[in-house]
mmCIF file of C-alpha atoms and ligand atoms in Angstrom:
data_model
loop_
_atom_site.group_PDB
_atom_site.id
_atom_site.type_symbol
_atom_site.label_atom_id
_atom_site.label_comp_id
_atom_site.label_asym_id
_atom_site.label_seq_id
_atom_site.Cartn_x
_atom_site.Cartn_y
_atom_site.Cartn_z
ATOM 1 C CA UNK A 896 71.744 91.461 120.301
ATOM 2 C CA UNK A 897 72.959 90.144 123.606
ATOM 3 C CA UNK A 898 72.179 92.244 126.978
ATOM 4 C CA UNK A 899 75.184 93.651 128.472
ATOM 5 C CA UNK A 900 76.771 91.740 130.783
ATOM 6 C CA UNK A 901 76.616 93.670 134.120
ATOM 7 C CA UNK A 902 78.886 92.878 137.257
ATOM 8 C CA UNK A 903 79.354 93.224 140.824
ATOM 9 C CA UNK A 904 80.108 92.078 144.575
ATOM 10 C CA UNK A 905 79.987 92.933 147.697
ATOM 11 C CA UNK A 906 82.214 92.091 150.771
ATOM 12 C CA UNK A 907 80.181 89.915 153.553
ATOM 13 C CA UNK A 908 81.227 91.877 156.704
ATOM 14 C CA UNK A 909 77.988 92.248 158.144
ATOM 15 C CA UNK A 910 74.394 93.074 157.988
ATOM 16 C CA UNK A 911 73.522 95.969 155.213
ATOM 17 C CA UNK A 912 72.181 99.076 156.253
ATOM 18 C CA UNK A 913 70.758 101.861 154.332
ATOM 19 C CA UNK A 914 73.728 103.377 153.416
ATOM 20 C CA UNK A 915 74.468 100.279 151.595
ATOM 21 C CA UNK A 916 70.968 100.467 149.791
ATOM 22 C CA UNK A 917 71.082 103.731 148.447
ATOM 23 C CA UNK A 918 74.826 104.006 148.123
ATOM 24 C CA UNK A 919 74.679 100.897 145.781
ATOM 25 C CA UNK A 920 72.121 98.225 146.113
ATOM 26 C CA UNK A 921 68.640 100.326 144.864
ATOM 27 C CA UNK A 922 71.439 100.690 141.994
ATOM 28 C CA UNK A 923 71.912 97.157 141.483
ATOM 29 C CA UNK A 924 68.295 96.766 141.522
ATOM 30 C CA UNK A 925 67.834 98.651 138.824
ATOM 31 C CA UNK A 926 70.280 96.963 136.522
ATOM 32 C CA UNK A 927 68.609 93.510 136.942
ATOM 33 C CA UNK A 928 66.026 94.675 134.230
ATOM 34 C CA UNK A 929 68.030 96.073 131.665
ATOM 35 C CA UNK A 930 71.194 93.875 132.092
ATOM 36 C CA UNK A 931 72.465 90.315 132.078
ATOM 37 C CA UNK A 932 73.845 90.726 136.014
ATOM 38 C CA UNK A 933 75.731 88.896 138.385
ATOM 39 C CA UNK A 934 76.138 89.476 141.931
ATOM 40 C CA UNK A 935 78.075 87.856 144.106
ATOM 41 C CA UNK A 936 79.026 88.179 148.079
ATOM 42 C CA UNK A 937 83.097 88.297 147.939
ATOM 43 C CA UNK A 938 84.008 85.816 150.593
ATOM 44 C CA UNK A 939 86.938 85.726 149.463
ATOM 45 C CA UNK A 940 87.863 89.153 149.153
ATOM 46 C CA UNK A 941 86.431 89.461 153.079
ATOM 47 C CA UNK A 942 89.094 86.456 153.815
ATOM 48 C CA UNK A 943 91.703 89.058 153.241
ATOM 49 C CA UNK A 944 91.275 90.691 156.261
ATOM 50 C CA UNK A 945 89.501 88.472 158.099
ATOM 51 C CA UNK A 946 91.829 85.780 157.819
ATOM 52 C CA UNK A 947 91.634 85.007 161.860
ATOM 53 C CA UNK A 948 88.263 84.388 162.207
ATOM 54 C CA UNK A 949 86.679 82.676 158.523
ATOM 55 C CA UNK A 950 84.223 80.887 160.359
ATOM 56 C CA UNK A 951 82.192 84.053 161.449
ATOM 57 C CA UNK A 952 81.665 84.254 157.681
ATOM 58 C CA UNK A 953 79.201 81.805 157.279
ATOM 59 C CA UNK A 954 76.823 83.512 159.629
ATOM 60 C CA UNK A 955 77.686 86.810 157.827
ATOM 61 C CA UNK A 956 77.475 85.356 154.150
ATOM 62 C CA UNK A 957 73.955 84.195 155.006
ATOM 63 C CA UNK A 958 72.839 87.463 156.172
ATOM 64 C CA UNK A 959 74.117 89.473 153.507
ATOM 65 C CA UNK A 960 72.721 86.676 151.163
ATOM 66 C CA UNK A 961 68.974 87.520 152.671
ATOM 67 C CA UNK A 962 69.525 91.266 152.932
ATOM 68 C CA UNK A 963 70.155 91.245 148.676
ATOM 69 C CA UNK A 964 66.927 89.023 148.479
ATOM 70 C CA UNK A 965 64.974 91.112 150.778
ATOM 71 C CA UNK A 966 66.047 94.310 148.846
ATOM 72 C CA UNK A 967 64.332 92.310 145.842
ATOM 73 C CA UNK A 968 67.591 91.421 144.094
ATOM 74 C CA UNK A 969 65.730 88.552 141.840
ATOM 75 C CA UNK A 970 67.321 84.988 141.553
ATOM 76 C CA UNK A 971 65.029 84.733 138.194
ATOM 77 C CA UNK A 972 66.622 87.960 137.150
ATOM 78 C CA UNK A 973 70.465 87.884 138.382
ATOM 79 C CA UNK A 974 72.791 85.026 139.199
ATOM 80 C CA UNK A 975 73.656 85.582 142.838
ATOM 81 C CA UNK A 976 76.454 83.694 144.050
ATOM 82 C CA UNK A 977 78.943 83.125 146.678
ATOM 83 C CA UNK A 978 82.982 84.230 145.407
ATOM 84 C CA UNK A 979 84.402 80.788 147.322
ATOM 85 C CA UNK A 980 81.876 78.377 145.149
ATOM 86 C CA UNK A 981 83.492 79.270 142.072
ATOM 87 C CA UNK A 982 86.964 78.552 142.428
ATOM 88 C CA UNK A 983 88.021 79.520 139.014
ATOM 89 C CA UNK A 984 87.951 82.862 140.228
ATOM 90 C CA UNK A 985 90.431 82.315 142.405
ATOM 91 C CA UNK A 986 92.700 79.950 139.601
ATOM 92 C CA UNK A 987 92.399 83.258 137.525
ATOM 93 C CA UNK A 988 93.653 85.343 140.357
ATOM 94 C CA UNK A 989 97.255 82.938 140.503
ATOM 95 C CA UNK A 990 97.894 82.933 137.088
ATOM 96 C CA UNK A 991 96.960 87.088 136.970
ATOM 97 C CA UNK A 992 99.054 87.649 139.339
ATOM 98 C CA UNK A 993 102.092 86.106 137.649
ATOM 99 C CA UNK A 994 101.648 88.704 135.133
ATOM 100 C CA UNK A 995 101.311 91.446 137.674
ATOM 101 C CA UNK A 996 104.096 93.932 138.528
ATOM 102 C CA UNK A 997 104.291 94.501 141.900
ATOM 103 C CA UNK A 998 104.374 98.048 141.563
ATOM 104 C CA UNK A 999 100.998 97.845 140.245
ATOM 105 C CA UNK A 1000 99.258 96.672 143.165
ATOM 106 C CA UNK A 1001 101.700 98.796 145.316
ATOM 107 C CA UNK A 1002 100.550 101.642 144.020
ATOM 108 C CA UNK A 1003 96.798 100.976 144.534
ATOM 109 C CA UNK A 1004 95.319 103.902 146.549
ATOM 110 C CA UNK A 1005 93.061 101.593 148.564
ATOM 111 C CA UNK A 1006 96.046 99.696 149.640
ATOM 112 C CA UNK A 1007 98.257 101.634 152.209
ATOM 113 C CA UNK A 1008 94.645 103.788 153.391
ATOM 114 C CA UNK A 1009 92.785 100.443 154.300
ATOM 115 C CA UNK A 1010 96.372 99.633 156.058
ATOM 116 C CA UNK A 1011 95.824 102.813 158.375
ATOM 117 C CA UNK A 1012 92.022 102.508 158.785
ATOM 118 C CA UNK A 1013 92.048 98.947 159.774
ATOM 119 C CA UNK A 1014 93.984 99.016 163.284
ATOM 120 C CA UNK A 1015 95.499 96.075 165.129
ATOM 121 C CA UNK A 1016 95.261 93.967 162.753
ATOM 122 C CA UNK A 1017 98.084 92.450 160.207
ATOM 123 C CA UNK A 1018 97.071 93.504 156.751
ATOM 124 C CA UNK A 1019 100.935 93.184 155.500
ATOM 125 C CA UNK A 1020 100.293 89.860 153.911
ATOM 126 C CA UNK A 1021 100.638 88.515 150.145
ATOM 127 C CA UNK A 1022 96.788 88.160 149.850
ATOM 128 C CA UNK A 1023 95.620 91.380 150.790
ATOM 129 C CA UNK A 1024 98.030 93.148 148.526
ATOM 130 C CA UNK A 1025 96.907 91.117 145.517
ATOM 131 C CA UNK A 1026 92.711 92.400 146.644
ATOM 132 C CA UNK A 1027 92.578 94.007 143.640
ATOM 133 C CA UNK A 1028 93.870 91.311 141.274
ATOM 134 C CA UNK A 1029 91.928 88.820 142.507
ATOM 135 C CA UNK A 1030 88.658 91.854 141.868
ATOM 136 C CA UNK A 1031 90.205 91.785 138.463
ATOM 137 C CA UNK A 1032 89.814 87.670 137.929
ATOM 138 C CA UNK A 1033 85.954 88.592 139.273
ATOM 139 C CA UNK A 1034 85.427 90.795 136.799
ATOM 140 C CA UNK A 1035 87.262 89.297 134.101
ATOM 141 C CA UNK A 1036 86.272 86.031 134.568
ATOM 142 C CA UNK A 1037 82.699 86.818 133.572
ATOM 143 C CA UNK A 1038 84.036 89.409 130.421
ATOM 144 C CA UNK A 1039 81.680 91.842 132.084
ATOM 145 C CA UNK A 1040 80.645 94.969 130.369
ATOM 146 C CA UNK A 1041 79.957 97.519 133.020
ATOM 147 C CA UNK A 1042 81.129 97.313 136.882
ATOM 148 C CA UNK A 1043 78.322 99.350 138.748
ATOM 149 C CA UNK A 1044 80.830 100.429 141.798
ATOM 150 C CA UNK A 1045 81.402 103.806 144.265
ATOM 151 C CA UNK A 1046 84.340 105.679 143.693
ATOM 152 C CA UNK A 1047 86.212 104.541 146.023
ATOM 153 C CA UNK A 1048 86.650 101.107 143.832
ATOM 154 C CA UNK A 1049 87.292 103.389 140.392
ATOM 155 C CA UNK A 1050 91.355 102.457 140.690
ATOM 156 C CA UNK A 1051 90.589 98.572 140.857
ATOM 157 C CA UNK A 1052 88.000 98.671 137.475
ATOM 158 C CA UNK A 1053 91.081 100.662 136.269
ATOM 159 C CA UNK A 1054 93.837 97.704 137.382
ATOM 160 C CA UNK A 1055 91.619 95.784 135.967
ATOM 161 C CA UNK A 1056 91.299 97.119 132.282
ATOM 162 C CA UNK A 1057 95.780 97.167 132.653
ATOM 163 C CA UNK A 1058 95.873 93.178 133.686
ATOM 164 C CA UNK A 1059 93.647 92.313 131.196
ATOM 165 C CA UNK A 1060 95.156 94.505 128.511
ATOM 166 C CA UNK A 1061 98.731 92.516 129.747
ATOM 167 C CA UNK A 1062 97.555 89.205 129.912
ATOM 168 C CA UNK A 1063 95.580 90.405 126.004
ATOM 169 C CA UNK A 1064 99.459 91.817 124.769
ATOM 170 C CA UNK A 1065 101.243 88.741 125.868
ATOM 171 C CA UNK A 1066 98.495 85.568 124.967
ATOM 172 C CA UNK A 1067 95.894 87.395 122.564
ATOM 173 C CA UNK A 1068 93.174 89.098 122.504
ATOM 174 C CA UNK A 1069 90.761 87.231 124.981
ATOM 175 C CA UNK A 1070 89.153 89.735 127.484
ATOM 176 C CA UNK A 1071 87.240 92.699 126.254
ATOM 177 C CA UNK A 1072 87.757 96.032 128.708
ATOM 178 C CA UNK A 1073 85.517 96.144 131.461
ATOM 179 C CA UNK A 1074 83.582 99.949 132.056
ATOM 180 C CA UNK A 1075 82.738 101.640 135.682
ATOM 181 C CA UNK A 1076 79.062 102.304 136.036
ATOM 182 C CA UNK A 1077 79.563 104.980 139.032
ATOM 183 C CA UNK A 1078 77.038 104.827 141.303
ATOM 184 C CA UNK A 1079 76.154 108.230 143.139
ATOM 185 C CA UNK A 1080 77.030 107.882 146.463
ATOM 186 C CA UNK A 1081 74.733 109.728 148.490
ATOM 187 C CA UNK A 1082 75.512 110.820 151.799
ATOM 188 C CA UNK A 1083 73.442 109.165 154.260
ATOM 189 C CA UNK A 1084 73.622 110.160 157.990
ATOM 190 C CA UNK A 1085 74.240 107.964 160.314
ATOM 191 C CA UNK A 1086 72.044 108.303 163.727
ATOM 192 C CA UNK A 1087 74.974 110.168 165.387
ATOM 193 C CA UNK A 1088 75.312 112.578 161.842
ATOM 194 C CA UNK A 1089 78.379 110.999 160.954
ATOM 195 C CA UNK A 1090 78.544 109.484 157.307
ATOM 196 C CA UNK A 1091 76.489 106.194 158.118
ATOM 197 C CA UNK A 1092 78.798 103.067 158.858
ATOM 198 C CA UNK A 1093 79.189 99.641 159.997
ATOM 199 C CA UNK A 1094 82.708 100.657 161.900
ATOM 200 C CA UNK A 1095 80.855 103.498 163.718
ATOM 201 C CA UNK A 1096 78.241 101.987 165.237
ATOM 202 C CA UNK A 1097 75.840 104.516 163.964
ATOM 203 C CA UNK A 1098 73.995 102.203 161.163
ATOM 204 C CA UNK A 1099 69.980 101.305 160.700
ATOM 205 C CA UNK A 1100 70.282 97.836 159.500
ATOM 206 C CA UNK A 1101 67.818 96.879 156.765
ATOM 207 C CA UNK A 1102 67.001 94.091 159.325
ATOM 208 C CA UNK A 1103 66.874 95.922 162.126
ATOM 209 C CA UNK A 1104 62.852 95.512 164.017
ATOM 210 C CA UNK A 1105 60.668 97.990 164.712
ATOM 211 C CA UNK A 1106 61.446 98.504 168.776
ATOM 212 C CA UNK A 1107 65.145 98.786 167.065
ATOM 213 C CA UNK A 1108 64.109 101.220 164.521
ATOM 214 C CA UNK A 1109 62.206 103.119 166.966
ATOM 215 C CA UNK A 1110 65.492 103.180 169.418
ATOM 216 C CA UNK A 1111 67.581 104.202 166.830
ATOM 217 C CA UNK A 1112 65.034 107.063 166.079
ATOM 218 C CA UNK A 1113 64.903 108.266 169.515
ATOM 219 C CA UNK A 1114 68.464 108.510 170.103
ATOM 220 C CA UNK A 1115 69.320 110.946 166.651
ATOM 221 C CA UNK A 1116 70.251 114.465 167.901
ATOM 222 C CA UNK A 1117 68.405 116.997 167.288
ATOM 223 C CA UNK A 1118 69.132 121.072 167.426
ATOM 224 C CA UNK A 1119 70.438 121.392 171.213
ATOM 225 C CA UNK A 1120 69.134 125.238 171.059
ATOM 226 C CA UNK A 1121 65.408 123.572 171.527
ATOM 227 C CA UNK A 1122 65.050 122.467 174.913
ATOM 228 C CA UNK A 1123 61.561 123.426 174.676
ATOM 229 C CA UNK A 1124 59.196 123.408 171.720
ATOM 230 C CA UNK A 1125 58.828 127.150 171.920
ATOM 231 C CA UNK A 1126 62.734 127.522 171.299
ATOM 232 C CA UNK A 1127 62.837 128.489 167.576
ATOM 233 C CA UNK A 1128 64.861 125.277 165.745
ATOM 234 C CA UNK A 1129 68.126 124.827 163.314
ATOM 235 C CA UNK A 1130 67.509 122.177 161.213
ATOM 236 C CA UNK A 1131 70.795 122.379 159.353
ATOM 237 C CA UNK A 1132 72.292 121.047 162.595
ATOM 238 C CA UNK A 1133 69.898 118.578 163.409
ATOM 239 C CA UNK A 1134 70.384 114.669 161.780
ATOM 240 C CA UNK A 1135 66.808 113.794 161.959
ATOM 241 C CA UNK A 1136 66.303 116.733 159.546
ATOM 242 C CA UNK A 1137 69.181 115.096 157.131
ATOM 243 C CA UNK A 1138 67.010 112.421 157.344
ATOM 244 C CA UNK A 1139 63.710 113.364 156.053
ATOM 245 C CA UNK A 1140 65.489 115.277 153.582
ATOM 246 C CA UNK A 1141 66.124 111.765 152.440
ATOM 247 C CA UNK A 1142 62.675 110.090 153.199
ATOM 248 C CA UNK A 1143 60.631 112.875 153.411
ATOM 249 C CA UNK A 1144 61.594 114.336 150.202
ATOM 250 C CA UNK A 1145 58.346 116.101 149.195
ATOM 251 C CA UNK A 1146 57.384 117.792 152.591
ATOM 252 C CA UNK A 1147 61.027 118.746 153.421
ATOM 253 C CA UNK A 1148 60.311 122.737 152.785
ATOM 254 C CA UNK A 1149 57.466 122.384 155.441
ATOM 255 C CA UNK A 1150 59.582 120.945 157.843
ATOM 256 C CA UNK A 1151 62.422 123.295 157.532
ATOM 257 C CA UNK A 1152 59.650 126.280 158.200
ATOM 258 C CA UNK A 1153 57.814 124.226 161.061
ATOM 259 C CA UNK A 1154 60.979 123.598 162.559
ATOM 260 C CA UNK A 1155 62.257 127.342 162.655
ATOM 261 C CA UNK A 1156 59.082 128.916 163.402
ATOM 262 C CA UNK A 1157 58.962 126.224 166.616
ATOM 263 C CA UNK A 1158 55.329 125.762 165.352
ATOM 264 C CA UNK A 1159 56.798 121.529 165.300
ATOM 265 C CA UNK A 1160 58.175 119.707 168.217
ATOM 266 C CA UNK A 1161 61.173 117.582 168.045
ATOM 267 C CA UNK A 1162 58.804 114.756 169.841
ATOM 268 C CA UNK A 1163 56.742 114.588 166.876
ATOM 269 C CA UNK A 1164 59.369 115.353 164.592
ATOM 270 C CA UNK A 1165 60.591 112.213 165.076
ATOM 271 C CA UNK A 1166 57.532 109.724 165.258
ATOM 272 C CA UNK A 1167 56.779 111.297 161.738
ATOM 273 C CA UNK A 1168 60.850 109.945 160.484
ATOM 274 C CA UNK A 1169 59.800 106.457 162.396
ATOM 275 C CA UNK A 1170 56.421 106.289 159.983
ATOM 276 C CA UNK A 1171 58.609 107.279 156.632
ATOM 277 C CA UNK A 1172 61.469 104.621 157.068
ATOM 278 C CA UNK A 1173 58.819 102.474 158.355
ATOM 279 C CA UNK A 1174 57.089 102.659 155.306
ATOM 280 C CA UNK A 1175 60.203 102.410 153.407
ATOM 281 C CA UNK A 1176 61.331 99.199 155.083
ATOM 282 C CA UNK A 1177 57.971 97.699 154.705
ATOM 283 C CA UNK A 1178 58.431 95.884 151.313
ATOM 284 C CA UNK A 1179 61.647 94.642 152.340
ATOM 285 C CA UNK A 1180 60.680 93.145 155.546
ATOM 286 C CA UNK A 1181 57.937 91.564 153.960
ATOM 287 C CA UNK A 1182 60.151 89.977 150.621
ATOM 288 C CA UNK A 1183 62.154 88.827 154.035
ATOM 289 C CA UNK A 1184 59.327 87.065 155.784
ATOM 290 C CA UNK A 1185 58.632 84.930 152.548
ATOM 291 C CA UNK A 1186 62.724 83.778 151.759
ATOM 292 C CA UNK A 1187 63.054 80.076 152.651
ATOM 293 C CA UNK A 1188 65.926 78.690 150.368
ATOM 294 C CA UNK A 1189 68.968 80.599 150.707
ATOM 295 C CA UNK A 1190 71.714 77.932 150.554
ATOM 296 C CA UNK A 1191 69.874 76.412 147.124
ATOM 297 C CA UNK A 1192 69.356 79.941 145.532
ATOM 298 C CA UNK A 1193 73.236 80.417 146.343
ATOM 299 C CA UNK A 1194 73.820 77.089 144.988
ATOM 300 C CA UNK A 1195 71.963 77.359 141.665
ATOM 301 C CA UNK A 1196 73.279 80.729 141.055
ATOM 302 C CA UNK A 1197 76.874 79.780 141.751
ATOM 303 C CA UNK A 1198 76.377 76.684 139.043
ATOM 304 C CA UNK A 1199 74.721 79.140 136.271
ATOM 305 C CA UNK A 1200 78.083 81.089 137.380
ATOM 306 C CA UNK A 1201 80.232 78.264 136.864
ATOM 307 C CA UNK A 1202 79.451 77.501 133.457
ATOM 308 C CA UNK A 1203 80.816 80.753 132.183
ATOM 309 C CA UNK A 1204 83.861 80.892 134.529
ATOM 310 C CA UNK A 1205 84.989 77.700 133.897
ATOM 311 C CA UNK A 1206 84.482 78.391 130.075
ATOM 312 C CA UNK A 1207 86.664 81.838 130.369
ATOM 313 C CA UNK A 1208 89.206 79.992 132.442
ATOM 314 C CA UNK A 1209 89.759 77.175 129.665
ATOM 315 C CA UNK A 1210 90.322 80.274 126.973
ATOM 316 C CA UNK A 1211 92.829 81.901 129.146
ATOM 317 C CA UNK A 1212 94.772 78.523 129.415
ATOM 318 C CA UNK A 1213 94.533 78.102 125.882
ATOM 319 C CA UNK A 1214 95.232 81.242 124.812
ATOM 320 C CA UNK A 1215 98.601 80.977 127.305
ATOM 321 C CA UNK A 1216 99.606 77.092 126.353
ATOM 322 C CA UNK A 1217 99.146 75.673 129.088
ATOM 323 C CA UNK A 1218 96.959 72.882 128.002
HETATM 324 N N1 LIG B 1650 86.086 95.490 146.408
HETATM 325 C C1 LIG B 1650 84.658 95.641 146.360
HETATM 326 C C2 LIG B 1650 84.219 96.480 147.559
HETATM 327 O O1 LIG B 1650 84.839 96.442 148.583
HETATM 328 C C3 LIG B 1650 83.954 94.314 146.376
HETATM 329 C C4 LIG B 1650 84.251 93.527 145.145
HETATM 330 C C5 LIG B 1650 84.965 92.371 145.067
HETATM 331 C C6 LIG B 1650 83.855 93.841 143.820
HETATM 332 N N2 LIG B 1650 85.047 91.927 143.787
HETATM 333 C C7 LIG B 1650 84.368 92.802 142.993
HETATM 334 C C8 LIG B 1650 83.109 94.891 143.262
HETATM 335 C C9 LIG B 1650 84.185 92.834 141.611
HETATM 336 C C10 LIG B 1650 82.932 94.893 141.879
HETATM 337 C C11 LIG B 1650 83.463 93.870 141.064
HETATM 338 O O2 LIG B 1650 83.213 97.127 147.478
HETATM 339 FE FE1 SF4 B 1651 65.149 118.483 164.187
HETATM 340 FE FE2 SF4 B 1651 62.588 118.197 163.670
HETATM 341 FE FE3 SF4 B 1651 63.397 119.021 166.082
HETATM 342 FE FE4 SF4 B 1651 63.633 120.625 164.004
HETATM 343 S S1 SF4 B 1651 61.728 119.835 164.867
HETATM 344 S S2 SF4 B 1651 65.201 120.252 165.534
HETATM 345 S S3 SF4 B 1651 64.084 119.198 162.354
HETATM 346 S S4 SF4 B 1651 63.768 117.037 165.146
#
């Protein structure tokens, strides 16, 4: 029997960080062994809102593009791809989106709440309202099985399964309904305790060095009620303490008691988090010293790619007359 055909992207609007890794990445690790996957960085899809500055995207393509190789994303494994070097991805988007009511898209949550998030900037135009249809041509495109996304995408996998069960009900039966695989967001802190994000400033970058690490370290707050290490600690209010309950898993217990019995200082509280995330950045710096080829991995993975997008696209036309 065939694998399951497994499917996802991710925008290129800068460098990962680890809320990115755990949130969906380790995920997408995962899948490479048990599924036929294909990953690709959604250019495109980034185009819609950064429509007045495309050029930055090459830099930020090609640092995405390491930071999925680094993670250990495996070009012998999974196609990885650009969106933009398969252009029938895009032909699918036009002719899905003649079969698109606009209340459809309208009425996609993600729509009017990116809208408010994203400030001074013009997001009423024809391309960012069709995001999700050209997600669904992605998806589609490649008659994927499973969709490994956050919940925060669930309403476009579910757009999705409605354009293709149009475009099925008006041509024939050509694309088989695409299934979420929800990935367990985790909450991971940001250095400041907020939820851990590009927008606030407050992200540890899978790239970042280890002075920058370090820096980042330093400047978490911890419980202000210890000023000095005899002051008994809090470590529900304290973010390095979110963050070895992340890293430092196994010893966490310890670390609350330590920490309220002030028998552990914040000093060394701290250069114990630097040696965890240290550790757990290791193998990914190192698969990062030893990536050479970038633009040929993107290149042959975007061909393998090709070959079934172009194939689906030729079925849809078929199916629809037009050739
Ligand atoms: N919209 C997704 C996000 O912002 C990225 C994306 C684009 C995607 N096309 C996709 C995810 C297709 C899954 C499948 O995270
Ligand atoms: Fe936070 Fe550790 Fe200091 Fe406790 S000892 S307040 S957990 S840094």
């Amino acid at each position: 029997m065939r694998k399951k055909r497994v499917l996802s992207g991710i925008q290129p609007t800068g460098k990962l960080h680890l809320g990115n890794l755990l949130g969906a990445l380790e995920n997408w690790k995962k899948l490479q062994d048990e599924y036929e996957c294909f990953f690709f960085i959604a250019d495109l899809h980034a185009l819609t809102t950064f429509y007045d500055n495309p050029k930055e995207l090459h830099s930020t393509v090609k640092e995405v593009a390491a930071d999925l190789l680094a993670i250990g994303l495996d070009p012998e494994k999974s196609v990885i791809f650009k969106q933009s070097d398969v252009p029938e991805h895009s032909e699918l988007h036009l002719i899905f989106s003649m079969i698109t009511p606009l209340s459809w898209v309208e009425r996609v949550p993600t729509y009017k709440s990116k809208i408010e998030e994203i400030k001074g900037k013009d997001l009423g135009t024809y391309g960012f309202l069709g995001y999700p249809v050209l997600q669904a041509a992605d998806i589609l495109i490649y008659k994927a099985d499973y969709v490994p996304v956050g919940e925060d995408q669930l309403p476009h996998i579910e757009l999705t399964r409605e354009i293709g069960r149009r475009f099925n009900n008006f041509y024939g039966e050509l694309f088989p309904m695409p299934k979420d695989l929800l990935t367990k967001t985790p909450n991971v802190p940001g250095t400041d305790g907020r939820k851990m994000s590009k927008s606030y400033n407050n992200a540890i970058n899978l790239s970042d060095s280890s002075e920058e690490l370090k820096k980042k370290v330093n400047m978490m707050i911890t419980d202000p009620a210890r000023v000095v290490k005899t002051d008994k600690g809090h470590p529900e209010v304290c973010t390095v303490f979110d963050f070895h309950e992340i890293f430092t898993a196994p010893k966490i217990k310890q670390i609350a008691e330590e920490c309220k019995k002030a028998e552990r200082g914040c000093v060394e509280c701290k250069k114990e988090l630097l040696r965890q995330l240290e550790e757990y950045l290791a193998p990914i710096k190192e698969r990062r010293g030893k990536i050479k080829n970038i633009d040929e991995i993107l290149e042959a993975g975007a061909k393998k790619a090709r070959a079934i997008a172009s194939q689906t696209l030729s079925e849809a036309k078929k199916a629809m007359g037009l050739f």
